[in-house]
Short mmCIF file of C-alpha atoms and ligand atoms in Angstrom, two decimals:
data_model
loop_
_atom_site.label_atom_id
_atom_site.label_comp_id
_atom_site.label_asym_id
_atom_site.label_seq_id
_atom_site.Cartn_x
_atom_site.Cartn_y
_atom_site.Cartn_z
CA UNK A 1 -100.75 88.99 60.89
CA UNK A 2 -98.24 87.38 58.52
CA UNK A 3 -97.53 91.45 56.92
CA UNK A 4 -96.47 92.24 60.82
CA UNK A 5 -94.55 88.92 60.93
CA UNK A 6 -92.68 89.76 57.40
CA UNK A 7 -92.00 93.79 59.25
CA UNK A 8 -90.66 92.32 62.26
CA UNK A 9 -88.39 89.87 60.43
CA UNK A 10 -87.47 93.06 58.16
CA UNK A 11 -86.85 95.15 61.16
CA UNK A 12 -84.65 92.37 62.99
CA UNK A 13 -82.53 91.80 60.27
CA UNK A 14 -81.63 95.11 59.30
CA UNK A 15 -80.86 95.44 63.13
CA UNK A 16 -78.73 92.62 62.93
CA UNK A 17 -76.59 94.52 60.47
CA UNK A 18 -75.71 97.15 62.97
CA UNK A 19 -77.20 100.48 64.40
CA UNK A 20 -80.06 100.81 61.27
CA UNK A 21 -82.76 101.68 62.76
CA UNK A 22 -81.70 103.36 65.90
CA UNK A 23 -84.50 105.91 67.23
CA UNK A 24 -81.91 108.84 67.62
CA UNK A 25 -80.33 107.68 70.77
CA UNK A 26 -80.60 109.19 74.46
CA UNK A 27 -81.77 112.90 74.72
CA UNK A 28 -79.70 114.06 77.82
CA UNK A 29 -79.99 118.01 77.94
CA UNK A 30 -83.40 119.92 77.18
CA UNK A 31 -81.08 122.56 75.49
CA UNK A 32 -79.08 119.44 73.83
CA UNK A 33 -79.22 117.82 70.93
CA UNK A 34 -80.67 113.81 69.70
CA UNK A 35 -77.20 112.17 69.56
CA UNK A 36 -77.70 110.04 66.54
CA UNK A 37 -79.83 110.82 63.76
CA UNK A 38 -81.98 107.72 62.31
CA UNK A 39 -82.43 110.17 58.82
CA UNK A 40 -80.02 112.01 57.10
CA UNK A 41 -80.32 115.71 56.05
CA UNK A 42 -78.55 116.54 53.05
CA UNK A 43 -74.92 118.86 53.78
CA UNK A 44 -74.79 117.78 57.19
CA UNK A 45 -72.51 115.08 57.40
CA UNK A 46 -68.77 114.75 56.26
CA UNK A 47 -68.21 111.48 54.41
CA UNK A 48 -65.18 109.64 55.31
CA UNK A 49 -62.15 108.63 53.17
CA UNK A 50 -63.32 105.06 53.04
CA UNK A 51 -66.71 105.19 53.20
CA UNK A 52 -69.57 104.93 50.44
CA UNK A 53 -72.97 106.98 50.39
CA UNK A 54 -75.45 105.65 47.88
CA UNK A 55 -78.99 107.47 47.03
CA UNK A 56 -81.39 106.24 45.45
CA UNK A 57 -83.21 109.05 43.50
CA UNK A 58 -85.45 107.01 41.10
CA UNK A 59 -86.08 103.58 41.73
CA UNK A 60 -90.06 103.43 40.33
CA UNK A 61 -91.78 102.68 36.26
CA UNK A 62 -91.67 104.20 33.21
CA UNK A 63 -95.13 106.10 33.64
CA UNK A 64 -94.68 108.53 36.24
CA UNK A 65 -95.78 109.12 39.79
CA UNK A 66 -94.80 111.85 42.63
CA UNK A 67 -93.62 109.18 45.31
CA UNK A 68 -91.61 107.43 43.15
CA UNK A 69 -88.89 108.65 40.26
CA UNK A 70 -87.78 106.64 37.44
CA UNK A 71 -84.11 105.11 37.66
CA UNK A 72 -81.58 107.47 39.36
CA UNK A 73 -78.56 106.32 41.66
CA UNK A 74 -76.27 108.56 43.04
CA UNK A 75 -72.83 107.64 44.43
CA UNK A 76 -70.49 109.45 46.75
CA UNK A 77 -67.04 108.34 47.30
CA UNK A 78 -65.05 109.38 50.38
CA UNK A 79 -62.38 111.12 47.97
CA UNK A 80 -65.01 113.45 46.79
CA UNK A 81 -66.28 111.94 43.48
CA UNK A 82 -69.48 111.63 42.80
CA UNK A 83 -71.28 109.71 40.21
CA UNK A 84 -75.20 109.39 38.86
CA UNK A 85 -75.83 105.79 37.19
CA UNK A 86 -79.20 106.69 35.15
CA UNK A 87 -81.10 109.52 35.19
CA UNK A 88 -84.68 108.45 34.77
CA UNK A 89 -87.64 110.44 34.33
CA UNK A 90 -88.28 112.86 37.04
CA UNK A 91 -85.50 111.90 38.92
CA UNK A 92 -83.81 115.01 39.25
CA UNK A 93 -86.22 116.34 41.92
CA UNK A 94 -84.96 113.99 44.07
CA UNK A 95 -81.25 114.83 43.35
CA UNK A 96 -81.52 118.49 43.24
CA UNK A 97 -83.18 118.01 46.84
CA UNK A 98 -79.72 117.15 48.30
CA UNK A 99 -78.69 120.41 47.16
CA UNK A 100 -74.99 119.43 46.13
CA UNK A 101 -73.29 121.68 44.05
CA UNK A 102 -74.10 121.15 40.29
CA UNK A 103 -70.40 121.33 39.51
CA UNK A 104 -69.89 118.37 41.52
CA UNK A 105 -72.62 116.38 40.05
CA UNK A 106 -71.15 116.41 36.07
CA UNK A 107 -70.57 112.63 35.76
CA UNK A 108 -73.59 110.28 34.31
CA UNK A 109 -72.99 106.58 33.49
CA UNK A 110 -75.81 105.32 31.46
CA UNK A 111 -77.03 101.59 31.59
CA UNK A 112 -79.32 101.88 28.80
CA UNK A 113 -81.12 104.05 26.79
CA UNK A 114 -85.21 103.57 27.36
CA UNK A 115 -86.19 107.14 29.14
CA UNK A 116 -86.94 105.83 32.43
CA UNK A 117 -83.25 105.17 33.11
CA UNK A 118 -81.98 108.46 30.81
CA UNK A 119 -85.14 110.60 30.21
CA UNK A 120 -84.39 113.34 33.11
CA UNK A 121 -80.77 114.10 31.16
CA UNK A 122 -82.20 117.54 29.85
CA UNK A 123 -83.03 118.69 33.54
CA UNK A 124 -79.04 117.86 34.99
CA UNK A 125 -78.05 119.54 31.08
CA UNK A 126 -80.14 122.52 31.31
CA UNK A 127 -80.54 123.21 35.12
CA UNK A 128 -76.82 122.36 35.82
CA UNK A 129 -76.02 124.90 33.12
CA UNK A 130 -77.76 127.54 34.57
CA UNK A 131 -76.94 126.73 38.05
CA UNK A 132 -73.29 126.33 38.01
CA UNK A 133 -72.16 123.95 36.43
CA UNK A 134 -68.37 125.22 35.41
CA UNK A 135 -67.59 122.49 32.59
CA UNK A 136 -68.95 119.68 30.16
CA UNK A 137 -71.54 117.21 31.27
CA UNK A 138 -69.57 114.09 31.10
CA UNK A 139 -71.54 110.61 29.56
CA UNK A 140 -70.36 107.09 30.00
CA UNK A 141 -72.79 104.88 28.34
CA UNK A 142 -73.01 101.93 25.92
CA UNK A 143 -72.70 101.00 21.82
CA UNK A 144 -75.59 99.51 20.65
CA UNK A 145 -75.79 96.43 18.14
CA UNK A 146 -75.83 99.23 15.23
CA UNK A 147 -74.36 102.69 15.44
CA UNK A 148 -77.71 104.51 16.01
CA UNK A 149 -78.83 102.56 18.67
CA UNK A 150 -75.55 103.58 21.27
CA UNK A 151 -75.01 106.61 23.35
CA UNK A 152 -72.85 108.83 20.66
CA UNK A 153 -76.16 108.91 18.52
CA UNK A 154 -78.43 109.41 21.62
CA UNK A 155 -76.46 112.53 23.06
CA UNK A 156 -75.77 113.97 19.72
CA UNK A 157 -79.43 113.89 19.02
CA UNK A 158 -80.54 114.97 21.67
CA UNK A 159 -78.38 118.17 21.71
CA UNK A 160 -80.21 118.42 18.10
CA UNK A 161 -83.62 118.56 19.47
CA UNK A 162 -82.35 120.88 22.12
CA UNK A 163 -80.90 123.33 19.70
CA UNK A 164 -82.91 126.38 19.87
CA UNK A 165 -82.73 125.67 24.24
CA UNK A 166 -78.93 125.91 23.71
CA UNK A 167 -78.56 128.51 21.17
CA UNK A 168 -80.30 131.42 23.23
CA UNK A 169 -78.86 130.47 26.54
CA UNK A 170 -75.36 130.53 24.63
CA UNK A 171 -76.31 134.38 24.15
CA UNK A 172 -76.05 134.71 27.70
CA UNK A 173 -74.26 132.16 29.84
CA UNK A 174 -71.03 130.51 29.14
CA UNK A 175 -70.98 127.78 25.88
CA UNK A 176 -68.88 125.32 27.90
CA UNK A 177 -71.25 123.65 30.89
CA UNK A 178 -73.43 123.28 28.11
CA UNK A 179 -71.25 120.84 25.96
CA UNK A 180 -72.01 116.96 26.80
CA UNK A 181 -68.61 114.48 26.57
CA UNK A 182 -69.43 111.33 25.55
CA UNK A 183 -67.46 108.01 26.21
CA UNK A 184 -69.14 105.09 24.21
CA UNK A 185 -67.51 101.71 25.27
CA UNK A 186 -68.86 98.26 23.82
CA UNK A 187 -71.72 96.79 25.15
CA UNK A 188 -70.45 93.48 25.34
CA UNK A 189 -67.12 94.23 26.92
CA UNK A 190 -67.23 91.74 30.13
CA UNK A 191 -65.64 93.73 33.38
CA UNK A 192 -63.66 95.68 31.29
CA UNK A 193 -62.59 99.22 32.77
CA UNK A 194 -64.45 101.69 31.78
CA UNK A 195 -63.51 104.37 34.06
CA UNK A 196 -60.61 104.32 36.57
CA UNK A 197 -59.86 107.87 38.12
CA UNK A 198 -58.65 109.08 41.80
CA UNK A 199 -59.12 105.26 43.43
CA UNK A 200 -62.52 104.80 41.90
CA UNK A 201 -62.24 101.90 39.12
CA UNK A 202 -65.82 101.16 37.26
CA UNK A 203 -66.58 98.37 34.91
CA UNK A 204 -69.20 97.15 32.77
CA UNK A 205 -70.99 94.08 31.99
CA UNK A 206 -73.58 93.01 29.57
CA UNK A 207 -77.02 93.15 30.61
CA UNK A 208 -80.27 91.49 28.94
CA UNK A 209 -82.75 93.35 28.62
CA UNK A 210 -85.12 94.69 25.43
CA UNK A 211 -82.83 94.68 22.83
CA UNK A 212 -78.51 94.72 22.76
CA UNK A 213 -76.50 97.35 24.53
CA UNK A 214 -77.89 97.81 28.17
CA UNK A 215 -75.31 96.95 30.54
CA UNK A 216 -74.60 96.60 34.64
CA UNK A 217 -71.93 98.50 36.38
CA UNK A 218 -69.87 97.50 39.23
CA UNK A 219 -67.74 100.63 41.00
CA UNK A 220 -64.71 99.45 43.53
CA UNK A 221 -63.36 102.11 45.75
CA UNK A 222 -61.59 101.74 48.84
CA UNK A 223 -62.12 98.18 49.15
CA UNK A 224 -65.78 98.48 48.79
CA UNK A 225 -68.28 96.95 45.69
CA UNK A 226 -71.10 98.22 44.76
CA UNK A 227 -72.62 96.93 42.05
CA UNK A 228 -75.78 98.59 39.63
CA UNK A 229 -77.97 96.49 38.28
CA UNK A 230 -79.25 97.89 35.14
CA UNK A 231 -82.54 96.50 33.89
CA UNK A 232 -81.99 92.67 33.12
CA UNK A 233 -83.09 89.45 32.91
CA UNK A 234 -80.65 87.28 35.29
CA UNK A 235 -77.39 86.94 33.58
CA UNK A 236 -73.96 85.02 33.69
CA UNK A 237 -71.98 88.08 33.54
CA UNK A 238 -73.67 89.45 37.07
CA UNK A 239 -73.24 86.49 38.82
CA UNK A 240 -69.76 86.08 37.99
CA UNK A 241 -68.69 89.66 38.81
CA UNK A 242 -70.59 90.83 41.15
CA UNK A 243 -69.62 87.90 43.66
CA UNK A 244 -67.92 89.60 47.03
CA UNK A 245 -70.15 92.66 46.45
CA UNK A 246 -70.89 94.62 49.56
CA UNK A 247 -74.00 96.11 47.72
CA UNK A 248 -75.56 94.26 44.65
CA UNK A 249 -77.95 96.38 43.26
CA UNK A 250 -80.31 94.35 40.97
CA UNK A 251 -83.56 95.03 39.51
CA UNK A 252 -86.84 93.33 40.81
CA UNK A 253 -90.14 93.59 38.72
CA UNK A 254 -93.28 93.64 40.27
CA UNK A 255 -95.52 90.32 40.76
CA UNK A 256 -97.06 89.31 37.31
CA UNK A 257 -100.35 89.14 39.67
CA UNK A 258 -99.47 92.49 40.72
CA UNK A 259 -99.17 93.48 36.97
CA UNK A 260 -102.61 92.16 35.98
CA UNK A 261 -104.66 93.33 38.38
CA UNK A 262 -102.82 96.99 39.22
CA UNK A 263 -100.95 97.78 36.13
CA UNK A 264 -103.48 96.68 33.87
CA UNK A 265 -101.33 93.81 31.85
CA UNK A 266 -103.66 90.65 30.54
CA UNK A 267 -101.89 87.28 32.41
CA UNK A 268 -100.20 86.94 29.48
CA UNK A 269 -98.02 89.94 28.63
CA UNK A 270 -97.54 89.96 32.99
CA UNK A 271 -95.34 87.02 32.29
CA UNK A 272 -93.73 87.98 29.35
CA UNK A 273 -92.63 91.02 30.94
CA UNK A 274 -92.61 90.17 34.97
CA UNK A 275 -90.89 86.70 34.12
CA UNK A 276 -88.85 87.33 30.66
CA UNK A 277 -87.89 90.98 29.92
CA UNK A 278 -87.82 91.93 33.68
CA UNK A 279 -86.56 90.16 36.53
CA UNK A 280 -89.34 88.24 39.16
CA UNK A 281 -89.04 88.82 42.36
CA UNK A 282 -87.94 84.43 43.04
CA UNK A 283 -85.41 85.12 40.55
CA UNK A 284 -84.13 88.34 42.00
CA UNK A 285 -83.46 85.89 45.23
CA UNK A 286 -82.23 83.21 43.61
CA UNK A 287 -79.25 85.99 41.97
CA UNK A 288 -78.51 86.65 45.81
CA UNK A 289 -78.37 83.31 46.92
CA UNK A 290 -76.00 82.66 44.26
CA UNK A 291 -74.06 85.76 44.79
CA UNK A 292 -74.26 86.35 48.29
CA UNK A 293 -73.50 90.36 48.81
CA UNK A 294 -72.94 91.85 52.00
CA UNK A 295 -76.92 93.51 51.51
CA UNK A 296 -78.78 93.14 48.79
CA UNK A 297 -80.90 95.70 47.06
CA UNK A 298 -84.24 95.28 45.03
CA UNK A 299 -85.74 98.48 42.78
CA UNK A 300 -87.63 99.06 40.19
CA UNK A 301 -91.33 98.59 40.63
CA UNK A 302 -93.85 100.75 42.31
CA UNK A 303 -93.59 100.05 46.30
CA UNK A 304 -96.59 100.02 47.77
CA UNK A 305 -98.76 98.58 50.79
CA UNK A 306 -100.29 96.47 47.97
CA UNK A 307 -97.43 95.29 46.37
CA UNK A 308 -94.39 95.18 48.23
CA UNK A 309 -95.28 91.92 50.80
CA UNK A 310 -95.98 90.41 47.23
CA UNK A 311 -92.14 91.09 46.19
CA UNK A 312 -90.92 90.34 49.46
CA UNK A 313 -92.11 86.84 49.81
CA UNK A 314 -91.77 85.60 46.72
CA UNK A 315 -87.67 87.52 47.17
CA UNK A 316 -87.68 85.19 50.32
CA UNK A 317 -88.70 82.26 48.54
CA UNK A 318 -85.29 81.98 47.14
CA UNK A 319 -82.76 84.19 49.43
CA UNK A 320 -82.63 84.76 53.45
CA UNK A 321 -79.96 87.40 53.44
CA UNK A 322 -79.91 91.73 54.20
CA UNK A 323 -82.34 93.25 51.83
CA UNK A 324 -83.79 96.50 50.95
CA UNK A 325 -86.55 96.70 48.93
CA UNK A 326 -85.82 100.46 47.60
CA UNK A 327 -88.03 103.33 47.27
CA UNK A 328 -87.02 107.23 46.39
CA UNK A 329 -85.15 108.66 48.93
CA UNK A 330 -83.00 105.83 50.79
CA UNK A 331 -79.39 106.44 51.61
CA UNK A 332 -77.58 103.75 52.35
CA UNK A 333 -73.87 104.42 54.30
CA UNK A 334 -71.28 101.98 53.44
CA UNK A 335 -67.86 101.13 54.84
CA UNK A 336 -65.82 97.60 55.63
CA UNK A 337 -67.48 97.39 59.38
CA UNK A 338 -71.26 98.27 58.59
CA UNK A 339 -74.34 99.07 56.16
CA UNK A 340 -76.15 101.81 57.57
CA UNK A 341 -79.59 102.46 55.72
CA UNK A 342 -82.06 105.45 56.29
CA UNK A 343 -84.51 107.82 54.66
CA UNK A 344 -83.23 110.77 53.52
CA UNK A 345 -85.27 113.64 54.87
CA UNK A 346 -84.90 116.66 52.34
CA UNK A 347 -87.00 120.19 51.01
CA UNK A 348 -89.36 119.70 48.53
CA UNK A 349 -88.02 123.50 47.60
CA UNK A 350 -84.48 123.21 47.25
CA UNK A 351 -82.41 125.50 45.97
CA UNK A 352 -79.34 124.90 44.02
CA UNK A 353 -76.04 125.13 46.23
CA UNK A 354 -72.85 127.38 44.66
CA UNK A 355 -69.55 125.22 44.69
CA UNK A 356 -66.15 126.32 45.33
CA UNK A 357 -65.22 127.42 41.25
CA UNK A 358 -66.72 130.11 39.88
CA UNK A 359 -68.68 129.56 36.51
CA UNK A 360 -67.38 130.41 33.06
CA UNK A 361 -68.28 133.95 32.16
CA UNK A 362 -70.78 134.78 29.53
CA UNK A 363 -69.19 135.14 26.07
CA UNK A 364 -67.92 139.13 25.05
CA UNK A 365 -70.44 141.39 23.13
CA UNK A 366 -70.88 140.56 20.10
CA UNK A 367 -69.09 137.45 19.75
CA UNK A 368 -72.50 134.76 19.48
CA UNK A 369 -75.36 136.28 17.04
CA UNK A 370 -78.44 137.65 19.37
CA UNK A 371 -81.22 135.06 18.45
CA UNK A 372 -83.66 137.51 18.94
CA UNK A 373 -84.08 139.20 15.44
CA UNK A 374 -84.82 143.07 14.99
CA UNK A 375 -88.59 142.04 14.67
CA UNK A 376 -89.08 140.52 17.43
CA UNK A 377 -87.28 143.55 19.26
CA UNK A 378 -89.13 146.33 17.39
CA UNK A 379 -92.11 144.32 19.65
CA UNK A 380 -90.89 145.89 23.24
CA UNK A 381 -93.40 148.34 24.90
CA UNK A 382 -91.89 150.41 27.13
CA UNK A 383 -92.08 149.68 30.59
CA UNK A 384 -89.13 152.60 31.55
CA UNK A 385 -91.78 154.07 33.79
CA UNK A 386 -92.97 151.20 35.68
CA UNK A 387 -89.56 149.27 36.44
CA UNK A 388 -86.88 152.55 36.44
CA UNK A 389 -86.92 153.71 39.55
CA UNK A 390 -86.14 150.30 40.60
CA UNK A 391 -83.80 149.66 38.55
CA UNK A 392 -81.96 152.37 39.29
CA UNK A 393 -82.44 151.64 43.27
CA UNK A 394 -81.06 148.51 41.93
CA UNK A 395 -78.02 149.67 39.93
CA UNK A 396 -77.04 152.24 43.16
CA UNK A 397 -76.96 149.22 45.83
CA UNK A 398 -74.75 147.06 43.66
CA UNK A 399 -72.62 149.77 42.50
CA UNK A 400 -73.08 149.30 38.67
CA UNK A 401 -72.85 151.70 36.40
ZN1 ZN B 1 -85.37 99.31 30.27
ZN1 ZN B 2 -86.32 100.35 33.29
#
């Protein structure tokens, strides 16, 4: 009874906000077509100049799980930018689904460094590379208290342990998509600038959470905020900046009830980390109340039947405004006049989409070292019989020589 109370009240006040959960309008031709869609499929609608489109492509846990990705958000601005802010674990599934051109997708702003909000970089490095990508991977992330704690040492490393992964695909594919920029600013700038390109200005602010460096970000374009929460216990620096947001994005941690008896925590470490590392759900609500956003948006726990009325009452302990309470997939539209939020409905087997600029070609002959040593060569059996005819079938169609 009170879970169908707590949908209804969900329901009416996302209708409140405008045109949310319309059921695809009036069907007036058998031939026709629904006039409004209540989902969005990916590549079929323009974005305008002054609008926002916000994914959320990872908003679940460390340990993973199909339903639910670990920290991804992707933003599209009306002039054509687009941005990713974390790229958790497994998240990439959920991108590649909205089968945008990889060339498009080459900026990352990092909020911190644990892998659920970074550890699905190799997938955008590797599988933009080889999927058309046409320059650098571009990183914007934190310094950490000591050198080898910030970004520069994170990227450069992890280009070390991918090593032998880029040495034999620089054999055959261009060097260039699989470089990896990195701007490091300080953690503990306070909304300082850290990017500001074609109308889209983002700053970052300090964020406490684990250990120093994480950090928040809050992007202004066209008028619009929209501010991402990195993981955090409630700060100063968030409620002073992201005031007049028209989305706050802000962590919420599962009950610590929900963490003893589902994730396995004793009561004691569920406090530490629902109440002290992470963010609990009252104080999640008490940050909106204070900051008062045009919609409010709650992530990072596992949303289930089980778990989510849990969250959601003790949210509306503390704040009575718009809320989502995020899962993989949601898309929310955003411009001055409304907040338009929907599941995005996408294939499970994407393919990636070709852009407009043609990738780098593959370096001359003889210009990078073959990693494949005369050995391992001298180790072909021939399969001239088997595959030649084809081949040549092959060569005759494309007109190679
Ligand atoms: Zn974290
Ligand atoms: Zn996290």
């Amino acid at each position: 009874m009170k879970k169908n109370i707590i949908i209804l009240a969900s329901l009416l006040i996302m209708m409140m906000q405008g045109n949310v959960m319309a059921a695809g309008g009036a069907v007036k031709s058998p031939t026709g077509i629904a006039p409004d869609r209540y989902v969005y499929y990916p590549g079929t609608e323009a974005l305008a100049k002054d609008e926002i489109r916000l994914f959320a492509c990872g908003t679940g846990l460390p340990a993973a799980r199909r339903s639910q990705a670990a920290t991804c958000w992707l933003v599209e601005t009306g002039n054509g930018d687009k941005f990713l802010f974390d790229i958790g674990t497994g998240s990439m599934v959920n991108v590649a689904a909205l089968m945008i051109p990889y060339d498009f997708l080459n900026k990352v702003f990092l909020t911190h460094l644990h892998t659920d909000h970074w550890g699905d970089l190799s997938t955008l490095w590797a599988g933009g590379w080889t999927a058309g990508r046409t320059g650098p991977l571009k990183i914007w992330g934190p310094s950490g208290a000591t050198e080898d704690m910030g970004t520069k040492y994170a990227v450069e490393h992890f280009l070390k342990s991918f090593n032998w992964d880029a040495t034999t695909r620089n054999f055959v594919l261009s060097p260039k998509p699989g470089e990896i920029t990195v701007k490091e600013f300080d953690y503990k700038a306070v909304n300082k600038v850290v990017y500001d390109e074609n109308g889209v200005t983002i700053r970052s602010i300090p964020a406490i959470h684990a250990g120093d460096g994480p950090v928040s970000f809050i992007l202004e374009y066209a008028g619009l905020k929209v501010v991402i929460g990195g993981d955090t216990f409630p700060n100063k620096w968030y409620i002073e900046h992201a005031k007049n947001a028209d989305v706050a994005i802000h962590e919420t941690f599962l009950t610590p009830e929900a963490l003893v008896s589902l994730y396995g925590q004793s009561p004691q470490q569920a406090l530490g980390v629902g109440t002290q590392i992470h963010t609990s759900p009252q104080a999640f609500g008490k940050v909106m109340s204070t900051i008062k956003p045009r919609h409010a948006i709650g992530y990072h726990f596992f949303n289930d039947e089980n778990t989510r009325y849990g969250v959601y009452d003790g949210v509306r302990e503390t704040y009575d405004g718009p809320l989502s309470l995020a899962t993989d997939n949601m898309v929310w539209n955003i411009t001055k006049d409304n907040i338009n939020i929907r599941m995005t409905v996408s294939p499970d087997a994407a393919w990636s989409v070709a852009g407009p600029t043609k990738p780098p070609r593959p370096p001359a002959r003889g210009t990078v070292p073959n990693p494949i040593t005369d050995f391992i060569k001298a180790g072909r059996w021939n399969v001239e019989d088997a595959q030649g005819p084809m081949i040549k079938e092959f060569k005759k169609e494309h007109n190679m020589k």
